[in-house]
Short mmCIF file of C-alpha atoms and ligand atoms in Angstrom, two decimals:
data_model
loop_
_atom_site.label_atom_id
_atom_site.label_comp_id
_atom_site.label_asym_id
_atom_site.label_seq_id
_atom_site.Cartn_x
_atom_site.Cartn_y
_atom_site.Cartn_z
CA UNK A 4 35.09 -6.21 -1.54
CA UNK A 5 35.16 -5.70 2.24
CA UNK A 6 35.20 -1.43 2.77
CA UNK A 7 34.74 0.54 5.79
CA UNK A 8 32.30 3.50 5.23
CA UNK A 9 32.47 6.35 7.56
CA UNK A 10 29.03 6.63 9.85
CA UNK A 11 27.93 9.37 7.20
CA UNK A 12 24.08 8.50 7.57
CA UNK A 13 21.93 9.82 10.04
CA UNK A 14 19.82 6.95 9.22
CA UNK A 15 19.66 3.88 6.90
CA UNK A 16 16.42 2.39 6.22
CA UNK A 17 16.04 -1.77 5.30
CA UNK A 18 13.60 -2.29 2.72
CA UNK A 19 12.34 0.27 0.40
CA UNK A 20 8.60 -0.71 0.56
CA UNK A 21 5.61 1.83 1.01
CA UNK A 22 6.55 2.08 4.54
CA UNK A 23 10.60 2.37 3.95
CA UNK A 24 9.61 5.17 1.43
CA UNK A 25 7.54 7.15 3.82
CA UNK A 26 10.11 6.34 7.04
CA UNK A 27 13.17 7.37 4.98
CA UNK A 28 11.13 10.60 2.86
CA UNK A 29 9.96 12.48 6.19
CA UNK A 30 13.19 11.96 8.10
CA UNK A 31 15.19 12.98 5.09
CA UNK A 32 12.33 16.21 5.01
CA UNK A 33 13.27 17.25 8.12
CA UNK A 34 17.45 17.42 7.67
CA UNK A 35 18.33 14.02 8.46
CA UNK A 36 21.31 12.54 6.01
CA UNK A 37 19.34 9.09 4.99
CA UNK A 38 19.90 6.15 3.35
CA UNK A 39 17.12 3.83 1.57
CA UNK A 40 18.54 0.42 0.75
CA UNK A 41 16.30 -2.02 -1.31
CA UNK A 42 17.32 -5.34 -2.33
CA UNK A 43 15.13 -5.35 -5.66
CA UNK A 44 16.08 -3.11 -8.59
CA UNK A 45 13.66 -0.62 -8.08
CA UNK A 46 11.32 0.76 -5.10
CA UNK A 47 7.90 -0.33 -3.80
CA UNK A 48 7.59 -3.73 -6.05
CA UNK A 49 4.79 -4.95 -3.63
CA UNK A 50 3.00 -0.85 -3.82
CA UNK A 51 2.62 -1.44 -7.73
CA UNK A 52 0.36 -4.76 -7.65
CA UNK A 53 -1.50 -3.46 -4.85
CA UNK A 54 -5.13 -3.53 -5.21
CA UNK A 55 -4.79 -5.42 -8.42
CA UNK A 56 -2.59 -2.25 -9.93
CA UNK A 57 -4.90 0.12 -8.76
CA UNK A 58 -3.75 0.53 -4.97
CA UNK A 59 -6.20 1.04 -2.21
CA UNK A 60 -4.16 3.54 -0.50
CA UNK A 61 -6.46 3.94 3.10
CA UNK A 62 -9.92 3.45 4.08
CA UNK A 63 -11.99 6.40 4.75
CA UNK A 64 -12.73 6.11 8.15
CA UNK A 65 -11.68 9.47 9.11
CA UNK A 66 -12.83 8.48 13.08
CA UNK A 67 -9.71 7.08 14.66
CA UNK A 68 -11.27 5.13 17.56
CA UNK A 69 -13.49 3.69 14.59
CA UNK A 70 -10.20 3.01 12.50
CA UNK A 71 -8.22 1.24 15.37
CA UNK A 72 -11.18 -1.08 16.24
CA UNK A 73 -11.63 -2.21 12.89
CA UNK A 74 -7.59 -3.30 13.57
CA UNK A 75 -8.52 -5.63 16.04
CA UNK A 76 -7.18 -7.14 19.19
CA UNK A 77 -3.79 -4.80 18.38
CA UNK A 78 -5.60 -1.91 16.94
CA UNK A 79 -5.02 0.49 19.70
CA UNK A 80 -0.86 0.28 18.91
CA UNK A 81 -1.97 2.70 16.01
CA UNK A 82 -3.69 5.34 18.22
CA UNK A 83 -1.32 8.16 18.37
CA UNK A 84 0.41 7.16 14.85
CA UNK A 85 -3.10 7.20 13.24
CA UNK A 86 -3.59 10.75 15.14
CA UNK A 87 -0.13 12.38 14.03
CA UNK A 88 -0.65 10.97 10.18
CA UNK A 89 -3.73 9.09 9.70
CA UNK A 90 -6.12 8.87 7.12
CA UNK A 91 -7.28 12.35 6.09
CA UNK A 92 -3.44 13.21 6.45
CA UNK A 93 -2.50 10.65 3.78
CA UNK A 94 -5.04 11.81 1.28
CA UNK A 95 -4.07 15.61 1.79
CA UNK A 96 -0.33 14.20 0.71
CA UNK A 97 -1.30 12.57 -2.23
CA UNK A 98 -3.88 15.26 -3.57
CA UNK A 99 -1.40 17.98 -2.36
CA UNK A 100 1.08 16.56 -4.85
CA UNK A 101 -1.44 16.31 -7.66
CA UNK A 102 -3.22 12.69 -7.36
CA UNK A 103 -6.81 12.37 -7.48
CA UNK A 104 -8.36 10.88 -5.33
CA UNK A 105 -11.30 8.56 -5.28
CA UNK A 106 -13.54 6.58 -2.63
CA UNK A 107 -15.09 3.73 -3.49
CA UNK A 108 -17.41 1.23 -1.94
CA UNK A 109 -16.22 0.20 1.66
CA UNK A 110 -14.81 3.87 1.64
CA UNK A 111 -11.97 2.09 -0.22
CA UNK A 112 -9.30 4.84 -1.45
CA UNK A 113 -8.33 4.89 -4.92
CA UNK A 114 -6.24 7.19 -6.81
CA UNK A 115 -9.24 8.15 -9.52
CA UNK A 116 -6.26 7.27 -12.33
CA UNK A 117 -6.47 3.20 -10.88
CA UNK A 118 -2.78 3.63 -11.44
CA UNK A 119 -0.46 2.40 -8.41
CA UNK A 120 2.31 3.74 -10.42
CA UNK A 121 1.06 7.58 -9.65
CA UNK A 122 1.15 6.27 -5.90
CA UNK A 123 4.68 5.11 -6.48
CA UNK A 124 5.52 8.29 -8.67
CA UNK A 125 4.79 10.85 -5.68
CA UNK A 126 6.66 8.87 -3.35
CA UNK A 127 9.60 8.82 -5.63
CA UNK A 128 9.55 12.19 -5.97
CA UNK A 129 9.08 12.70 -1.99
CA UNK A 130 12.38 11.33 -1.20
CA UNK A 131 14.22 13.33 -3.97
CA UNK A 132 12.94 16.39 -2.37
CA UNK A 133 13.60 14.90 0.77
CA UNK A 134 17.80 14.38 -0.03
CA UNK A 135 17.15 10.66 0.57
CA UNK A 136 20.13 8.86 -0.98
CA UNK A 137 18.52 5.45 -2.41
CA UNK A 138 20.68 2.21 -3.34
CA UNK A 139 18.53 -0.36 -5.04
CA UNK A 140 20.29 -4.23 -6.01
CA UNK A 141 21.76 -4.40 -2.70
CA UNK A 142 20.92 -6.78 0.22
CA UNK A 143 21.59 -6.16 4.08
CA UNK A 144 22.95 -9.85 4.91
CA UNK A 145 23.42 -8.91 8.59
CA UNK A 146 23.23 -6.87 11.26
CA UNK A 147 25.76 -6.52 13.57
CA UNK A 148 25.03 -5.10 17.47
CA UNK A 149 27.23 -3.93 19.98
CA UNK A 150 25.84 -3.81 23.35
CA UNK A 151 22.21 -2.47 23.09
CA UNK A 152 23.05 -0.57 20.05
CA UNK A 153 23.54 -1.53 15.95
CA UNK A 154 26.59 -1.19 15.04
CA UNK A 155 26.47 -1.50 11.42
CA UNK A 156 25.21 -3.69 8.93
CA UNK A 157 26.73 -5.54 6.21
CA UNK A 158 25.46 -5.96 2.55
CA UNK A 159 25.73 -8.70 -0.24
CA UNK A 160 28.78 -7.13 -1.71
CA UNK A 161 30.91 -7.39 2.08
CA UNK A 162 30.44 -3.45 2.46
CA UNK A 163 29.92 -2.42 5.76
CA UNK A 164 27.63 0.29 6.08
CA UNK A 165 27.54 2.59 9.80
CA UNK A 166 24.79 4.89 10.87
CA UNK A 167 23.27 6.97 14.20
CA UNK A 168 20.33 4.81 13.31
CA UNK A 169 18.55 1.98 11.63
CA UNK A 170 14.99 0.89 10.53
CA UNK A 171 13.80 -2.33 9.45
CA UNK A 172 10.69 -1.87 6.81
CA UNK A 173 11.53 -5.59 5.04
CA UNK A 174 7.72 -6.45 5.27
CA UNK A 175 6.46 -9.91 6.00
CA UNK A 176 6.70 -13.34 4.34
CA UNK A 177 3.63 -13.06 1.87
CA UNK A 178 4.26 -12.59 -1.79
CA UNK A 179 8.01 -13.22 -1.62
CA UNK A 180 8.67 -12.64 -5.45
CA UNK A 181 8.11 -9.29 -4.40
CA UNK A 182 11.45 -9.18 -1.98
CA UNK A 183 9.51 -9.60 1.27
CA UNK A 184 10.71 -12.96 2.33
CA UNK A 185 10.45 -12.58 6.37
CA UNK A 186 14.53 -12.02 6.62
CA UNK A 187 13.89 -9.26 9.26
CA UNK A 188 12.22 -11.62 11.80
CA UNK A 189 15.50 -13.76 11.97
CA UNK A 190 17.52 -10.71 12.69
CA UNK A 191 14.82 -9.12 15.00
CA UNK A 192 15.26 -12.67 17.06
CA UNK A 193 19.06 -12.72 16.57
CA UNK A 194 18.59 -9.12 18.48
CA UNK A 195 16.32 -9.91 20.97
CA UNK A 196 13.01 -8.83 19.69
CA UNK A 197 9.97 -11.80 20.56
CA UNK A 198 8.45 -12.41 17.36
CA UNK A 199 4.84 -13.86 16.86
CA UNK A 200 4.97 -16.50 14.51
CA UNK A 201 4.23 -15.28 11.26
CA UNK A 202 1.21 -16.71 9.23
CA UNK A 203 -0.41 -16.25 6.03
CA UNK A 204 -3.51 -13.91 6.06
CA UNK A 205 -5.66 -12.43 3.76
CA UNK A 206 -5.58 -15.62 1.37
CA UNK A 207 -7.88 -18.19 -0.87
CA UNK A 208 -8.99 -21.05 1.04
CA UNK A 209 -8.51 -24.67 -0.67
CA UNK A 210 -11.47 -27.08 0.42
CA UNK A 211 -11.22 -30.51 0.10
CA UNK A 212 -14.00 -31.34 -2.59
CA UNK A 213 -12.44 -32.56 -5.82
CA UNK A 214 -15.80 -31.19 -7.76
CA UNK A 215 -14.50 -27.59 -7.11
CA UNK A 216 -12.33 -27.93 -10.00
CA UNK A 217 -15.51 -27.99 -12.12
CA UNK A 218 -16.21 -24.42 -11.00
CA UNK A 219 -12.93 -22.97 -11.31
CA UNK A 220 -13.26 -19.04 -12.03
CA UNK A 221 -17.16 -18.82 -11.17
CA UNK A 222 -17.85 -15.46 -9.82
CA UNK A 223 -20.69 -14.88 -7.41
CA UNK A 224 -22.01 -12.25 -6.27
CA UNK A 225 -24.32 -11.43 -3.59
CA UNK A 226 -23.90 -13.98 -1.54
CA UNK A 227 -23.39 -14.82 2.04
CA UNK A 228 -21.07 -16.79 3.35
CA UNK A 229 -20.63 -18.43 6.51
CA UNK A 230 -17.88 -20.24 8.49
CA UNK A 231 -18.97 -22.96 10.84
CA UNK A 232 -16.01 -24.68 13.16
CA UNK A 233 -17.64 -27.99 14.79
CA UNK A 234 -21.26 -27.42 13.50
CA UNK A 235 -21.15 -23.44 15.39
CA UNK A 236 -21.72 -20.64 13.21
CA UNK A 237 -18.44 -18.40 13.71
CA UNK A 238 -18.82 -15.65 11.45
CA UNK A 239 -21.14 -14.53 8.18
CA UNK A 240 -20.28 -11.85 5.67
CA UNK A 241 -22.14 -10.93 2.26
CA UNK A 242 -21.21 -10.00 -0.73
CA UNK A 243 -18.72 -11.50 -3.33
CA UNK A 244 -16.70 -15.15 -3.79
CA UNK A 245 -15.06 -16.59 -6.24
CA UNK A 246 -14.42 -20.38 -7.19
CA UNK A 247 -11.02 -21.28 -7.51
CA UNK A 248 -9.16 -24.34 -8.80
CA UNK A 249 -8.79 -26.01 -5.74
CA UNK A 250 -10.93 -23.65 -3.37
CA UNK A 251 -12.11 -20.73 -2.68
CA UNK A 252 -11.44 -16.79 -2.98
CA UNK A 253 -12.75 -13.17 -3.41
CA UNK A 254 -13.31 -10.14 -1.24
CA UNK A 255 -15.42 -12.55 1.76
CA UNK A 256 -13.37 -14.86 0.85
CA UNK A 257 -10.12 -13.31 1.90
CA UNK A 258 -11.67 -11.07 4.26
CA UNK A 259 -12.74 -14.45 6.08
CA UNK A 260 -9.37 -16.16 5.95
CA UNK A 261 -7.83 -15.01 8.82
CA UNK A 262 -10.64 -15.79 11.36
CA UNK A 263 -10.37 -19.30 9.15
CA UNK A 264 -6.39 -19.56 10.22
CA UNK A 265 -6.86 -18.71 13.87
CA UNK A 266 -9.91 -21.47 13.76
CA UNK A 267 -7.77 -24.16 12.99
CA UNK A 268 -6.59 -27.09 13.46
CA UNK A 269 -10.64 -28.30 13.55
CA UNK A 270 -13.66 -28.93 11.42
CA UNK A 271 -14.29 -25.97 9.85
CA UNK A 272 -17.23 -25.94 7.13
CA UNK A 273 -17.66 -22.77 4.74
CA UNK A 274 -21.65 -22.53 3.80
CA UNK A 275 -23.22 -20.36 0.82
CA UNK A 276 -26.03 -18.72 0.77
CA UNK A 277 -26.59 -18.20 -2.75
CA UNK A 278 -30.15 -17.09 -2.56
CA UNK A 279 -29.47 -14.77 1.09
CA UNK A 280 -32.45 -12.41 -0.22
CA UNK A 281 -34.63 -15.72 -0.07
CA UNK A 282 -35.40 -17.99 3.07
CA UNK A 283 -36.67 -21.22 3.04
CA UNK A 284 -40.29 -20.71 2.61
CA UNK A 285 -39.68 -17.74 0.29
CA UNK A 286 -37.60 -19.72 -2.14
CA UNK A 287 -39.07 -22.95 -1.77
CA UNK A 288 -42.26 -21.08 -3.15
CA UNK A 289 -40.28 -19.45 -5.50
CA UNK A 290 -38.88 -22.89 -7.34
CA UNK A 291 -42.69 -24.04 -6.52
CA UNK A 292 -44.09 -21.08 -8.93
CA UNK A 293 -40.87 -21.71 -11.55
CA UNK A 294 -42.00 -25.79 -11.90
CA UNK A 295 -45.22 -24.96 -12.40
CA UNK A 296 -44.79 -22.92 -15.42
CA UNK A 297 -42.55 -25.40 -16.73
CA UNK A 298 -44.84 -27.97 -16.49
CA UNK A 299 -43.15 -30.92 -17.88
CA UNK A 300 -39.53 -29.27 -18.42
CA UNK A 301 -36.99 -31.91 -17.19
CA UNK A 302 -35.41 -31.12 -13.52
CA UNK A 303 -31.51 -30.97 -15.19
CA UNK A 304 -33.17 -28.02 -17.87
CA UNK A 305 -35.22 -26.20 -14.96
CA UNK A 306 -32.33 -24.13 -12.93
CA UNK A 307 -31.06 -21.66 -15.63
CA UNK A 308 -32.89 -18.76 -14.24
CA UNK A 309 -31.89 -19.43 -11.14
CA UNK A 310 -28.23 -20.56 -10.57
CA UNK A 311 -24.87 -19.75 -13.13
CA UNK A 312 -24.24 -22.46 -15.84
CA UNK A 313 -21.46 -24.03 -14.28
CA UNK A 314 -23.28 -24.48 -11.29
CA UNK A 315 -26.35 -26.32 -12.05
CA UNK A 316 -24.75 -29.76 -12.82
CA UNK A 317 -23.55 -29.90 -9.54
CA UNK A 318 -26.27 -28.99 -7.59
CA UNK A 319 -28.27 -31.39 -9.64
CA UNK A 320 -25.57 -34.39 -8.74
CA UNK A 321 -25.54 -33.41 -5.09
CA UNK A 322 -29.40 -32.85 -5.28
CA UNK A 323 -29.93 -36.83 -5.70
CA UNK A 324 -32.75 -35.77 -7.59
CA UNK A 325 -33.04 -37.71 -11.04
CA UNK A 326 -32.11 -35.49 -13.87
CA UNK A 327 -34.42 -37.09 -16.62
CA UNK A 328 -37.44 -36.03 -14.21
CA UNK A 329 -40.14 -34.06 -14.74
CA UNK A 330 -40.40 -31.04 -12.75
CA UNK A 331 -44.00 -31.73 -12.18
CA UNK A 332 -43.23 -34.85 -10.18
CA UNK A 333 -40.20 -33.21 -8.08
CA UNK A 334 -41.55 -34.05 -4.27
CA UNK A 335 -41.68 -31.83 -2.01
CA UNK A 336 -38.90 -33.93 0.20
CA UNK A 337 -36.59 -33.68 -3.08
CA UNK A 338 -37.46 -29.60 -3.25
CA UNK A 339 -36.42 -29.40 0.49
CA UNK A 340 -33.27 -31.00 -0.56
CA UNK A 341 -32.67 -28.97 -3.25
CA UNK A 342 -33.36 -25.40 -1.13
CA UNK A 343 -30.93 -26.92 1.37
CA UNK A 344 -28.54 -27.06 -1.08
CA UNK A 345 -28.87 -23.39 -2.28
CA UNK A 346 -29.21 -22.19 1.33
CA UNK A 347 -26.01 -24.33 2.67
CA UNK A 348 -23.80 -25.17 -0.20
CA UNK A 349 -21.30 -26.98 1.99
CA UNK A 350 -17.45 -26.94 1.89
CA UNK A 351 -14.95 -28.53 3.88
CA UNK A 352 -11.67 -26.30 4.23
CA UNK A 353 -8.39 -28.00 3.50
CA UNK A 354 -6.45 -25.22 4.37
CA UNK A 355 -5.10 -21.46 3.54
CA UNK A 356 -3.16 -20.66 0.89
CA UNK A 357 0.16 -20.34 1.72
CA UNK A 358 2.39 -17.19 1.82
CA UNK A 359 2.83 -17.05 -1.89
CA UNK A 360 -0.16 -15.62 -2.38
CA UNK A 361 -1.42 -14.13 0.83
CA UNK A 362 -2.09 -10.58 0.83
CA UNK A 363 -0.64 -9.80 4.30
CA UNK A 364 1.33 -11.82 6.83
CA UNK A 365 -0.03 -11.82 10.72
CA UNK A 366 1.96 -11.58 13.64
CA UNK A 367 5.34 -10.40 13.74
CA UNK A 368 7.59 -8.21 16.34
CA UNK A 369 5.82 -8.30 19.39
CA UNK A 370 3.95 -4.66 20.07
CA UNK A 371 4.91 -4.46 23.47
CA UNK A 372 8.56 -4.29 22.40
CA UNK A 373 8.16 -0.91 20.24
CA UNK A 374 6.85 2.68 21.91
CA UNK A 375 3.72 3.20 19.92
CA UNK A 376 4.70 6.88 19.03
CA UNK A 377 7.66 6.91 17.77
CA UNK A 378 7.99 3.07 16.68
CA UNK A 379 11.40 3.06 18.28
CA UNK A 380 12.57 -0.68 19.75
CA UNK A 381 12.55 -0.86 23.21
CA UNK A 382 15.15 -3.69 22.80
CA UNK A 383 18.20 -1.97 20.88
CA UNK A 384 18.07 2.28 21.13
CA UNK A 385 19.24 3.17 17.93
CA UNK A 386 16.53 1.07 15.85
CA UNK A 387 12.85 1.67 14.75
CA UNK A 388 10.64 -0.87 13.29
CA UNK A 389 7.58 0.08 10.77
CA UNK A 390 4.71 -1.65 8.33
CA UNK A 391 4.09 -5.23 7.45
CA UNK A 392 7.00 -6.45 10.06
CA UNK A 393 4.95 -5.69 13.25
CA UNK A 394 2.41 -7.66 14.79
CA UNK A 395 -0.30 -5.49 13.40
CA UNK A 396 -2.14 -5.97 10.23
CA UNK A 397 -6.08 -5.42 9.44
CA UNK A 398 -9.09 -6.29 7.29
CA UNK A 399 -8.83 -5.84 3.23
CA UNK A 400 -9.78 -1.97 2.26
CA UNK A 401 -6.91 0.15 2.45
CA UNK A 402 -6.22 -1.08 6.02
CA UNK A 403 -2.50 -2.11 5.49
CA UNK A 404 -1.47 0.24 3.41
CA UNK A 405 -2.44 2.69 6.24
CA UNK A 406 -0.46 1.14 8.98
CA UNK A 407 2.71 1.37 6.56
CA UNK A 408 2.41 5.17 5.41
CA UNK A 409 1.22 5.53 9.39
CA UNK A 410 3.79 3.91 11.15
CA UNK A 411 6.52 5.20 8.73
CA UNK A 412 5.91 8.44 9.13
CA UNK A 413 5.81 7.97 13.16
CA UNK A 414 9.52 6.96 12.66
CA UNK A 415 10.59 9.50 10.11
CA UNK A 416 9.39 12.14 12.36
CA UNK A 417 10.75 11.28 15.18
CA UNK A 418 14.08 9.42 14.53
CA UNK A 419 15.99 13.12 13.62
C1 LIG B 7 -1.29 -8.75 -4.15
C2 LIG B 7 -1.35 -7.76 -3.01
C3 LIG B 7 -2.25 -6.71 -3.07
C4 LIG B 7 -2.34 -5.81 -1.99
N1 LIG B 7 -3.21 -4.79 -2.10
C5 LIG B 7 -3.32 -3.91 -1.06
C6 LIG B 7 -4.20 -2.78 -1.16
O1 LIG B 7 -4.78 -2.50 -2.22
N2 LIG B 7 -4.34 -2.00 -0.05
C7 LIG B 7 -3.66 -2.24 1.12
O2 LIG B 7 -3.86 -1.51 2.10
N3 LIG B 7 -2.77 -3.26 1.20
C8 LIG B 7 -2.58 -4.09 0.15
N4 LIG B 7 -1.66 -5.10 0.22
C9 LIG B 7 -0.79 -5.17 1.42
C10 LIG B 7 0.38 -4.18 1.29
O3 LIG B 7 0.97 -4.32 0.01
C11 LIG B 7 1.42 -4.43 2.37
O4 LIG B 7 0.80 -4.32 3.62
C12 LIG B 7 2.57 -3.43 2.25
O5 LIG B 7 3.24 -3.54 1.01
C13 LIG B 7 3.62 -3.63 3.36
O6 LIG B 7 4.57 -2.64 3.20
P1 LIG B 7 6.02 -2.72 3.85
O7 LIG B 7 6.75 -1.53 3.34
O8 LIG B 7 5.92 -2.89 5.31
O9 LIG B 7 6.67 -4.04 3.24
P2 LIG B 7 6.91 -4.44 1.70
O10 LIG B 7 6.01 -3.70 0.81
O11 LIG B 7 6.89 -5.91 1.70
O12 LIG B 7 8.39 -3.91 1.44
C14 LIG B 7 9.52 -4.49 2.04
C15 LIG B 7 10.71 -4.21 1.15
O13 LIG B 7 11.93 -4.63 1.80
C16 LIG B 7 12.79 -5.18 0.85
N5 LIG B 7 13.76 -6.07 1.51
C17 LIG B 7 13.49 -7.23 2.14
N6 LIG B 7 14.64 -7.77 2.62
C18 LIG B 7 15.64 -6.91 2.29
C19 LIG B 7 17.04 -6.93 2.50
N7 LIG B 7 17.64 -7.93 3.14
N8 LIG B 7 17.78 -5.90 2.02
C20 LIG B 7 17.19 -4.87 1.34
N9 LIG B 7 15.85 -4.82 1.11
C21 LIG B 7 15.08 -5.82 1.59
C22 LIG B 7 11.86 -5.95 -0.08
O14 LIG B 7 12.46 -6.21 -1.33
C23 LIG B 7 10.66 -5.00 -0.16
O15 LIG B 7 10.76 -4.12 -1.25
C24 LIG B 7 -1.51 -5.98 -0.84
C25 LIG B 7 -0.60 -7.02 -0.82
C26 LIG B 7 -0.50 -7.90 -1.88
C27 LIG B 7 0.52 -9.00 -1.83
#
């Protein structure tokens, strides 16, 4: 079918994500005749597994210079977005249509149901009070510009769809079962935008010890981890990993990962601290005072109170200490070993995870190709570009959902 529509729309957004949602909801709220297209059958796929179903919607950081540094190197692109619609903004819209809301350690935002689907409910409901017409099973296969302008796009079924305006919100390239597959960087290019290369972030690490496997889905907490690159400590961070089949993963984990990517190629060496409340001395005397009341326990029986099960044989291999020994004749060299062990648990990193099951993608359209206010390209006039699909992402917490509803909103208010 091959049909000529009549430029009806004041806009048509690409991509109903979190950020296509808000884009198309607060244009459509203030008159504009808009169109949502999504290629899945239904809205905001990637919005429902957020935060493991219960979607960290923002992170309380209600000081925006505070909130833009924590962005990084690209932070200060969200300055007058964050301003117009930033955090305490998106918590007044959610509460004001009846979700509770709930802060949780790391000022994460939850809503206090743990239910992404009440997330995904009120924005629903936002574009049916907003007019926004929504067509969901239909792809945009191309775009289709006429001097510095879009002249219409064309979907899977040969329609041709015409509009005043246009807004990409496809996302990035990470979790692609989720319809974000990176298809708006190839048209972005194909229209002159400079893209960053897009890479995985916010992922599991795979390290290239085969004895990981033995610790596959051993959860630590309290611990600290550090990444070395060519024997230099980079970066530390405390609090909670998580052994993997192949690797590593878990809120340092993944908070870690993209400082890993940018490291690389290189040695890079991931240490753990499993006893970070201990040094040296403190634990050596603490393992000291723990063999002596054990008296003639054997060394591969002694560790239960202090490391997890599926731990101990490890350490014990890696130890070189005999495990038929009496704790009473550990030496003190072997003890130094073993403390070195718990202090530096050594991995060598193989690599990130790829994009199937990164949180985020990095990079993207290049920031000094959209105004910051309005998100409008400064490439083609009649298009805007929001969320996931700009060079601009942040730490775990909230932080990404915030540059979607953000960034959105920056082009549904200012595209009509
Ligand atoms: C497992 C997981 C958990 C996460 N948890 C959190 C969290 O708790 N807090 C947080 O801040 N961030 C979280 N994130 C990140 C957050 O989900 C993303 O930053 C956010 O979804 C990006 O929104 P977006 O609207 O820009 O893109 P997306 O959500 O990726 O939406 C893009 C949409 O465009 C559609 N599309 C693509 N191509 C086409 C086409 N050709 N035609 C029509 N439609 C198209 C896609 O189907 C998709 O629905 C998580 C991510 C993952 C993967």
């Amino acid at each position: 079918m091959k049909k000529e529509s009549r430029n009806i729309y004041d806009v048509v957004v690409i991509g109903g994500g979190p950020t296509g949602m808000m884009a198309a909801g607060r244009a459509g709220e203030l008159g504009a005749r808009v169109l949502l297209l999504e290629k899945n059958g239904n809205l905001g796929r990637k919005l429902l597994i957020c935060g493991k179903g219960r979607c960290n919607i923002t992170n309380y950081t209600t000081d925006v210079h505070e909130m833009v540094v924590n962005y990084g190197k690209n932070g200060k692109f969200l300055f007058s977005s964050l301003h117009k619609f930033g955090v305490i903004e998106i918590i007044d819209f959610f509460e004001s249509r009846g979700v509770k809301i709930k802060i949780e350690r790391g000022n994460r935002v939850f809503p206090l149901s743990d239910l992404s689907s009440d997330i995904l409910d009120v924005m629903l409901d936002y574009l049916k009070q907003s007019k926004v017409k929504i067509r969901t099973g239909i792809e945009v296969k191309r775009i289709i510009k006429k001097g510095n302008l879009i002249e219409k796009i064309i979907l899977d079924n040969g329609e041709e769809v015409m509009s005043k305006n246009f807004v990409i919100t496809t996302g990035g390239k990470s979790y692609p079962a989720t319809g974000s597959t990176g298809i708006g960087y190839g048209w972005l290019k194909m229209l002159g935008h400079k893209i960053k290369t897009p890479k995985p972030a916010l992922t599991p690490m795979i390290v290239k010890e085969d004895f990981i496997k033995n610790l596959e889905g051993l959860s630590l907490k309290n611990v600290e981890v550090s990444i070395f690159k060519n024997d230099k400590k980079i970066e530390s961070q405390f609090g909670e990993a998580l052994f993997t089949g192949n690797g590593l993963s878990g809120p340092v984990i993944i908070d870690m990962s993209k400082k890993v990517g940018e490291l690389t190629p290189g040695d890079i060496k991931i240490k753990i601290d499993f006893k970070p409340a201990l040094d040296f001395k403190k634990l050596d005397l603490r393992i000291l005072n723990d063999f002596k009341e054990m008296n003639n326990k054997l060394f591969k029986n002694s560790l239960d109170k202090l490391l997890p099960q599926k731990l101990i044989p490890i350490i014990i291999k890696l130890s070189g200490i005999d495990s038929e020994k009496k704790v009473n004749l550990v030496t003190h060299q072997e003890r130094k070993k073993l403390i070195h062990l718990l202090k530096e648990f050594t991995l060598s990193f193989k690599s990130l995870v790829g994009f199937n099951k990164a949180i985020i993608t990095t990079g993207g359209v290049d920031l000094s190709e959209v105004d910051p206010k309005t998100c409008q390209s400064k490439i083609i006039d009649n298009l805007y570009l929001a969320g996931e699909i700009l060079d601009i992402d942040g730490p775990t917490g909230g932080y990404n959902l915030q540059i979607c509803w953000s960034t959105g909103f920056a082009v549904g208010n200012s595209i009509y």
